[in-house]
Coordinates of C-alpha atoms and ligand atoms in Angstrom, one line a residue:
M1 CA 0.0 0.0 0.0
S2 CA 1.2 3.5 -0.6
H3 CA 2.4 5.1 2.6
Q4 CA -0.1 8.0 2.6
K5 CA -2.5 7.5 5.4
K6 CA -5.9 6.2 4.4
T7 CA -9.3 6.5 5.9
V8 CA -11.8 3.7 6.2
V9 CA -15.3 4.3 7.5
L10 CA -16.6 1.2 9.0
G11 CA -20.4 0.8 9.2
V12 CA -21.5 -1.8 11.8
T13 CA -25.1 -3.0 11.7
G14 CA -27.2 -5.1 14.1
G15 CA -26.4 -8.7 13.9
I16 CA -24.6 -11.3 16.2
A17 CA -21.5 -10.9 14.0
A18 CA -21.0 -7.2 15.2
Y19 CA -18.5 -8.2 17.6
K20 CA -16.3 -9.5 14.8
A21 CA -16.1 -6.1 13.5
L22 CA -13.9 -5.2 16.4
D23 CA -11.2 -7.5 15.0
I24 CA -11.5 -5.8 11.6
V25 CA -10.8 -2.5 13.3
S26 CA -7.7 -3.8 14.9
R27 CA -6.5 -5.4 11.7
L28 CA -6.9 -2.2 9.8
K29 CA -5.3 -0.1 12.5
K30 CA -2.2 -2.3 12.2
Y31 CA -1.8 -1.0 8.7
D32 CA -1.9 2.6 10.1
I33 CA -5.3 3.1 8.6
D34 CA -7.5 5.9 10.2
V35 CA -10.8 4.1 11.0
H36 CA -14.0 5.9 11.8
V37 CA -16.9 3.7 13.0
I38 CA -20.5 4.4 12.4
M39 CA -22.8 2.1 14.3
S40 CA -26.5 1.6 13.6
N41 CA -28.8 1.9 16.6
S42 CA -29.4 -1.9 16.6
S43 CA -25.7 -2.7 16.5
C44 CA -25.3 -0.9 19.8
E45 CA -27.6 -3.7 21.3
F46 CA -24.8 -6.2 20.4
V47 CA -21.5 -4.3 21.1
T48 CA -20.8 -1.0 22.9
P49 CA -19.6 2.0 21.0
L50 CA -16.9 2.2 23.7
S51 CA -15.2 -0.9 22.3
F52 CA -15.0 0.5 18.9
Q53 CA -14.0 3.9 20.2
S54 CA -11.1 2.4 22.1
L55 CA -9.9 0.3 19.2
S56 CA -10.3 2.9 16.5
Q57 CA -9.2 5.8 18.7
N58 CA -11.9 7.8 17.1
I59 CA -15.3 9.0 18.3
V60 CA -18.0 6.5 17.2
I61 CA -21.1 8.0 15.7
S62 CA -24.5 6.4 15.8
D63 CA -27.1 9.1 16.4
M64 CA -27.5 11.4 13.4
F65 CA -29.1 14.1 15.5
A66 CA -26.7 14.1 18.5
E67 CA -25.0 17.3 19.3
P68 CA -22.1 17.4 16.9
K69 CA -18.6 16.8 18.4
S70 CA -17.2 19.1 15.8
W71 CA -18.4 21.9 13.6
E72 CA -18.4 19.7 10.5
I73 CA -21.7 18.1 9.4
Q74 CA -20.8 14.6 10.3
H75 CA -22.5 12.5 7.6
I76 CA -21.0 14.7 5.0
S77 CA -17.5 15.0 6.6
L78 CA -17.1 11.3 7.0
A79 CA -18.6 10.6 3.5
K80 CA -15.9 13.0 2.1
K81 CA -13.1 11.8 4.3
A82 CA -13.5 8.1 3.4
D83 CA -11.2 6.4 1.0
L84 CA -13.5 3.4 1.4
L85 CA -16.7 2.7 3.2
L86 CA -17.0 -0.9 4.6
I87 CA -20.2 -2.3 6.1
A88 CA -19.4 -5.3 8.1
P89 CA -21.5 -7.0 9.2
A90 CA -24.2 -5.8 6.8
T91 CA -27.7 -6.8 7.8
A92 CA -30.5 -7.5 5.3
N93 CA -32.0 -4.2 6.5
I94 CA -29.0 -1.9 5.6
I95 CA -28.7 -3.8 2.2
G96 CA -32.4 -3.2 1.6
K97 CA -32.2 0.4 2.7
V98 CA -29.3 1.4 0.5
A99 CA -30.7 -0.6 -2.5
N100 CA -33.8 1.5 -2.2
G101 CA -32.4 4.9 -1.5
I102 CA -33.4 5.1 2.0
A103 CA -31.2 7.4 4.2
D104 CA -32.9 7.5 7.6
D105 CA -29.8 7.1 10.0
M106 CA -26.2 8.2 10.0
L107 CA -24.9 5.1 8.2
S108 CA -27.3 4.9 5.4
T109 CA -27.1 8.7 5.0
T110 CA -23.3 8.5 4.8
V111 CA -23.5 5.7 2.2
M112 CA -25.7 8.0 0.0
A113 CA -23.4 10.9 0.5
T114 CA -20.1 9.3 -0.3
K115 CA -18.1 9.0 -3.6
A116 CA -15.8 6.4 -2.1
P117 CA -16.0 2.7 -3.0
V118 CA -18.6 0.9 -0.7
V119 CA -18.1 -2.7 0.3
F120 CA -20.7 -4.8 2.0
A121 CA -19.9 -7.9 4.1
P122 CA -23.3 -9.4 4.7
A123 CA -24.1 -11.6 7.6
M124 CA -27.5 -13.1 8.4
N125 CA -29.6 -16.2 8.9
T126 CA -29.5 -18.5 5.8
N127 CA -33.1 -18.1 5.0
M128 CA -32.8 -14.4 5.2
Y129 CA -29.7 -14.4 2.9
A130 CA -31.5 -16.7 0.4
N131 CA -34.6 -14.6 0.4
K132 CA -35.3 -13.4 -3.1
I133 CA -35.8 -9.8 -2.0
V134 CA -32.4 -9.7 -0.3
Q135 CA -30.8 -11.4 -3.3
D136 CA -32.5 -8.9 -5.6
N137 CA -31.2 -6.0 -3.5
I138 CA -27.7 -7.4 -3.6
S139 CA -27.9 -7.7 -7.4
K140 CA -29.2 -4.2 -7.8
L141 CA -26.4 -2.9 -5.6
K142 CA -23.8 -4.8 -7.6
G143 CA -25.2 -3.3 -10.7
Y144 CA -24.6 0.1 -9.2
G145 CA -20.9 -0.7 -8.6
Y146 CA -21.2 -1.6 -4.9
D147 CA -18.9 -4.5 -3.8
F148 CA -19.8 -7.5 -1.8
I149 CA -17.6 -9.9 0.2
E150 CA -19.6 -13.1 0.1
P151 CA -20.6 -14.8 3.4
N152 CA -19.3 -18.2 4.3
S153 CA -21.3 -21.4 4.8
G154 CA -21.3 -23.1 8.1
R155 CA -23.1 -23.3 11.4
L156 CA -24.7 -20.0 12.2
A157 CA -25.4 -18.4 15.6
C158 CA -29.0 -19.3 15.3
G159 CA -28.1 -23.0 14.9
D160 CA -29.0 -23.2 11.3
N161 CA -26.4 -24.6 8.8
G162 CA -25.9 -22.7 5.5
T163 CA -24.7 -19.6 3.9
G164 CA -24.8 -16.4 5.9
K165 CA -21.8 -16.4 8.1
L166 CA -19.7 -13.2 8.0
A167 CA -16.7 -13.7 5.8
D168 CA -13.4 -14.3 7.6
T169 CA -12.3 -11.0 9.2
K170 CA -8.7 -11.4 7.9
L171 CA -10.1 -11.8 4.4
I172 CA -12.4 -8.7 4.8
A173 CA -9.4 -6.6 6.2
D174 CA -7.1 -7.9 3.4
I175 CA -9.6 -7.0 0.7
V176 CA -10.1 -3.6 2.1
I177 CA -6.3 -3.0 2.2
S178 CA -6.0 -4.3 -1.4
K179 CA -8.7 -2.0 -2.5
L180 CA -7.0 1.0 -0.9
H181 CA -3.9 0.3 -3.0
T182 CA -4.1 3.2 -5.4
C183 CA -1.1 2.3 -7.5
K184 CA -2.2 -0.2 -10.0
D185 CA 1.0 -0.2 -12.1
L186 CA 1.0 -4.0 -12.7
V187 CA -2.3 -4.3 -14.5
G188 CA -2.0 -6.7 -17.4
K189 CA 1.3 -8.2 -16.1
K190 CA 1.8 -11.9 -15.2
V191 CA 3.8 -12.3 -12.1
L192 CA 5.2 -15.6 -10.7
V193 CA 6.3 -15.7 -7.1
T194 CA 7.8 -18.8 -5.4
A195 CA 7.8 -18.9 -1.6
G196 CA 8.6 -21.0 1.5
P197 CA 11.0 -23.9 1.8
T198 CA 11.2 -27.1 -0.1
I199 CA 11.7 -30.5 1.5
A200 CA 14.0 -33.3 0.5
P201 CA 12.6 -36.6 1.7
I202 CA 15.0 -39.1 3.4
D203 CA 12.4 -41.9 4.0
P204 CA 8.6 -41.8 4.3
V205 CA 8.8 -40.0 7.7
R206 CA 11.9 -37.9 7.6
Y207 CA 13.1 -35.1 5.4
I208 CA 15.6 -32.2 5.2
S209 CA 14.2 -28.7 5.0
N210 CA 15.1 -25.2 6.1
R211 CA 13.7 -22.3 8.3
S212 CA 12.0 -20.4 5.6
S213 CA 8.5 -19.3 6.8
G214 CA 7.2 -18.1 3.4
K215 CA 6.2 -14.7 4.8
M216 CA 8.4 -12.7 2.4
G217 CA 7.2 -14.5 -0.7
Y218 CA 3.6 -14.3 0.3
A219 CA 4.0 -10.6 1.0
I220 CA 5.4 -10.2 -2.5
A221 CA 2.6 -12.1 -4.1
E222 CA 0.1 -10.0 -2.2
E223 CA 1.8 -6.7 -3.2
A224 CA 1.8 -7.8 -6.9
R225 CA -1.9 -8.7 -6.7
D226 CA -2.7 -5.3 -5.0
R227 CA -0.9 -3.5 -7.9
G228 CA -3.3 -5.3 -10.3
A229 CA -1.0 -8.1 -11.6
D230 CA -2.2 -11.6 -12.5
V231 CA -0.3 -13.5 -9.8
T232 CA 0.7 -17.2 -9.5
L233 CA 2.1 -18.2 -6.1
I234 CA 4.0 -21.5 -6.0
S235 CA 4.6 -22.4 -2.4
G236 CA 6.6 -25.0 -0.5
P237 CA 5.1 -26.3 2.7
C238 CA 4.3 -23.5 5.2
D239 CA 1.5 -22.5 7.6
L240 CA 0.5 -19.2 6.0
E241 CA -3.1 -18.7 4.8
I242 CA -3.4 -18.7 1.0
P243 CA -3.8 -15.1 -0.1
F244 CA -7.1 -14.3 -1.8
G245 CA -7.0 -13.4 -5.6
V246 CA -3.9 -15.3 -6.5
K247 CA -3.5 -18.6 -8.4
F248 CA -2.0 -20.9 -5.8
L249 CA 0.1 -24.1 -6.1
K250 CA 1.5 -26.1 -3.2
V251 CA 4.6 -28.1 -3.9
E252 CA 7.1 -30.1 -1.7
T253 CA 10.4 -30.9 -3.4
N254 CA 12.9 -29.0 -5.4
G255 CA 11.9 -31.2 -8.4
D256 CA 8.1 -30.4 -7.9
M257 CA 8.9 -26.7 -7.8
L258 CA 11.1 -26.7 -10.9
C259 CA 8.4 -28.7 -12.8
S260 CA 5.6 -26.3 -11.9
V261 CA 7.7 -23.2 -12.5
L262 CA 8.8 -24.4 -15.9
K263 CA 5.2 -25.0 -17.0
I264 CA 4.4 -21.4 -16.8
Y265 CA 7.7 -19.5 -17.0
D266 CA 7.6 -18.7 -20.7
N267 CA 4.3 -16.8 -20.2
M268 CA 5.4 -14.7 -17.3
D269 CA 6.5 -11.0 -17.3
I270 CA 8.0 -10.9 -13.8
V271 CA 9.4 -13.8 -11.9
V272 CA 10.4 -13.4 -8.2
K273 CA 12.1 -16.6 -6.8
C274 CA 11.8 -16.1 -3.1
A275 CA 11.5 -19.7 -2.1
A276 CA 14.4 -21.3 -0.1
V277 CA 14.8 -24.3 -2.4
A278 CA 17.0 -27.1 -1.0
D279 CA 20.2 -27.3 -2.8
Y280 CA 20.9 -31.0 -1.9
K281 CA 18.8 -34.0 -1.5
P282 CA 19.6 -37.6 -0.1
K283 CA 21.3 -39.7 -2.8
K284 CA 19.0 -42.5 -2.0
Y285 CA 15.4 -42.2 -0.9
A286 CA 14.6 -45.1 1.5
K287 CA 11.1 -46.5 0.6
E288 CA 10.8 -48.0 4.2
K289 CA 11.5 -46.1 7.3
I290 CA 15.2 -46.3 8.2
K291 CA 15.6 -48.3 11.3
K292 CA 17.6 -47.0 14.3
T293 CA 20.7 -49.0 15.0
D294 CA 23.6 -48.6 17.5
K295 CA 25.9 -47.5 14.8
E296 CA 26.6 -44.1 13.4
F297 CA 24.5 -43.1 10.4
T298 CA 25.8 -41.3 7.4
L299 CA 23.5 -39.7 4.9
E300 CA 24.9 -39.1 1.5
L301 CA 23.5 -36.0 -0.3
E302 CA 23.7 -35.2 -4.0
K303 CA 23.2 -31.8 -5.7
D304 CA 19.6 -31.0 -6.7
N305 CA 18.4 -28.7 -9.4
D306 CA 19.5 -25.1 -9.5
I307 CA 16.1 -23.7 -10.4
L308 CA 17.2 -20.0 -10.6
Y309 CA 20.1 -21.0 -12.8
E310 CA 17.7 -22.9 -15.2
L311 CA 15.4 -19.9 -15.4
G312 CA 18.3 -17.5 -16.0
K313 CA 19.4 -19.8 -19.0
K314 CA 15.9 -19.8 -20.5
K315 CA 15.1 -16.2 -19.8
K316 CA 13.7 -14.2 -22.8
N317 CA 11.8 -11.1 -21.9
Q318 CA 11.0 -11.8 -18.2
I319 CA 12.3 -9.8 -15.4
L320 CA 13.9 -12.4 -13.2
V321 CA 14.5 -11.6 -9.5
G322 CA 16.3 -13.8 -7.0
F323 CA 16.9 -13.8 -3.3
A324 CA 20.2 -14.5 -1.6
A325 CA 20.0 -15.3 2.0
E326 CA 23.6 -15.1 3.4
S327 CA 25.2 -15.2 6.8
E328 CA 28.6 -13.7 5.5
N329 CA 29.9 -11.8 2.6
L330 CA 26.4 -10.7 1.8
L331 CA 26.9 -8.3 -1.0
K332 CA 29.8 -10.2 -2.7
N333 CA 27.9 -13.4 -2.7
A334 CA 24.7 -11.8 -3.9
E335 CA 26.4 -10.0 -6.7
A336 CA 28.1 -13.2 -7.8
K337 CA 24.7 -15.0 -7.8
L338 CA 23.2 -12.1 -9.8
N339 CA 25.8 -12.5 -12.6
K340 CA 26.1 -16.3 -12.6
K341 CA 22.3 -16.8 -12.8
N342 CA 21.6 -14.1 -15.3
L343 CA 19.2 -12.3 -13.0
D344 CA 18.0 -8.7 -13.4
M345 CA 17.8 -8.1 -9.7
I346 CA 18.7 -9.8 -6.4
V347 CA 17.5 -9.1 -3.0
A348 CA 20.3 -9.7 -0.5
N349 CA 19.1 -10.8 2.8
D350 CA 21.4 -10.8 5.9
I351 CA 20.3 -13.8 8.0
S352 CA 22.8 -13.2 10.7
C353 CA 20.6 -10.5 12.4
N354 CA 18.2 -12.0 14.9
D355 CA 15.5 -9.3 14.7
T356 CA 14.9 -9.8 11.0
G357 CA 14.9 -12.7 8.5
F358 CA 13.2 -16.0 8.4
K359 CA 10.3 -16.2 10.8
S360 CA 10.2 -12.5 11.5
D361 CA 7.7 -10.0 10.0
F362 CA 10.7 -7.7 9.3
N363 CA 13.6 -7.7 6.9
R364 CA 16.7 -5.7 6.3
V365 CA 17.7 -6.1 2.7
T366 CA 19.9 -4.6 0.0
I367 CA 18.5 -4.9 -3.5
L368 CA 21.1 -5.2 -6.3
T369 CA 20.5 -4.6 -10.0
R370 CA 23.0 -4.9 -12.8
N371 CA 24.2 -1.3 -12.2
D372 CA 22.8 -0.2 -8.9
K373 CA 22.5 -1.0 -5.3
F374 CA 19.8 0.0 -2.8
S375 CA 20.2 -0.5 0.9
L376 CA 16.8 -0.5 2.6
D377 CA 16.3 0.1 6.4
K378 CA 14.7 -2.5 8.6
M379 CA 11.1 -2.6 7.5
T380 CA 8.1 -5.0 7.4
K381 CA 8.1 -7.7 4.7
K382 CA 5.1 -5.9 3.1
E383 CA 7.1 -2.7 2.9
V384 CA 10.1 -4.6 1.3
A385 CA 7.6 -6.1 -1.3
H386 CA 6.4 -2.5 -2.0
E387 CA 9.9 -1.2 -2.5
L388 CA 10.8 -4.2 -4.6
F389 CA 8.1 -3.6 -7.1
N390 CA 8.9 0.2 -7.2
L391 CA 12.4 -0.9 -8.4
I392 CA 11.1 -3.6 -10.7
N393 CA 8.9 -1.0 -12.3
K394 CA 11.9 1.2 -13.0
L395 CA 13.5 -1.8 -14.7
K396 CA 10.5 -2.2 -16.9
R397 CA 10.9 1.3 -18.5
Ligands
FMN1 C1 -30.5 -11.5 18.4 C2 -30.6 -10.9 17.0 C3 -29.8 -11.2 16.0 C4 -29.9 -10.6 14.8 N1 -29.0 -11.0 13.8 C5 -29.1 -10.5 12.6 C6 -28.1 -10.8 11.5 O1 -27.2 -11.6 11.7 N2 -28.4 -10.3 10.3 C7 -29.4 -9.4 10.0 O2 -29.5 -9.1 8.8 N3 -30.3 -9.1 10.9 C8 -30.2 -9.6 12.2 N4 -31.1 -9.2 13.2 C9 -32.1 -8.3 12.9 C10 -31.6 -6.9 12.8 O3 -31.1 -6.6 14.0 C11 -32.8 -6.0 12.5 O4 -33.3 -6.3 11.1 C12 -32.5 -4.5 12.6 O5 -33.6 -3.7 12.2 C13 -31.2 -4.1 11.8 O6 -31.0 -2.8 11.9 P1 -29.7 -2.2 11.3 O7 -29.5 -2.6 9.9 O8 -30.0 -0.7 11.3 O9 -28.6 -2.5 12.2 C14 -30.9 -9.8 14.5 C15 -31.8 -9.4 15.5 C16 -31.7 -10.0 16.8 C17 -32.6 -9.6 17.8

């Protein structure tokens, strides 16, 4: 996301899922977004304004005719201030009101008055959601350009099973953050990102792997998606949630990764190889579990594929970016890798610092191109991803 502070107006309406909107506020605040909450009167029956006020650090508005806290006319001022208006959870009632031009409280009036994108995250009983009137209202609003984050299926608070559960709060926050991304400079570009570790199996239960968490690669895939690219993320085994809006492929070994990457490589515009691919694998894979004995055990390893080198050889018009995780001679080794593997850019990653690197949310990197070097301060992996694509875009010109 660009670093200019953004404003989100969050409308909370009266359903059981109203408490989940608290989590959305904290997630957005973590991205330094200014969040203003408007609560419908009914929603105040479910959660107190004080909770939203504390988390958003802004006054919560619910009563349109309350004495103004500032000289500005609030429904207009928030409508103007908003870069995006999110309604989560959105009741059948608010959907119906907006679809029919009703503006009888602060939230519905603000929706009418705003020019910002409006996103609804509905949550309601399955039968309510399936009701033809609700569905017609949703279609009508979609036709006017309003966005919807579809509810999930599952067991609802009322005990029924079916569709109507508020979408995952992380997904809602991620979609909002993605929509706030104003710089769409990768529209029409195909971007391939690899992430996470690979594993080299020894026997059916054991394997060799490394400490890569996948966080850097996933952040890069998300940044490319937010800038409008068509993104494929090929990931080794890691615990992260699959980002929305990207084509996702899970692989295990170096060989799997090479195979999957080669299938699409020729069609890509930008390839960022962030995965920590195993360089060696056991010479022999034991089909049965290796038994423990009293003797020493030696495992013989052989070289595995050098995927980046293969891609460098086959490169046509792609921009090829590699990563170098080094614990010594960082820049020298990274520069050698840039040249040997025919890369356009390499991100040198000093793994000797214990406050950044593998499992951390932070990184401190130096990005090298063929003729330049950019040393970045310690920053979040998301910020590194942002800076990385700023530099990739300069290479494109
Ligand atoms: C316990 C309870 C739970 C409710 N849950 C929902 C819900 O999840 N979704 C919904 O659309 N309406 C739900 N309603 C009904 C709304 O609160 C009602 O339609 C209200 O008028 C909505 O007002 P609002 O849209 O201004 O918040 C619930 C009502 C009660 C009493």
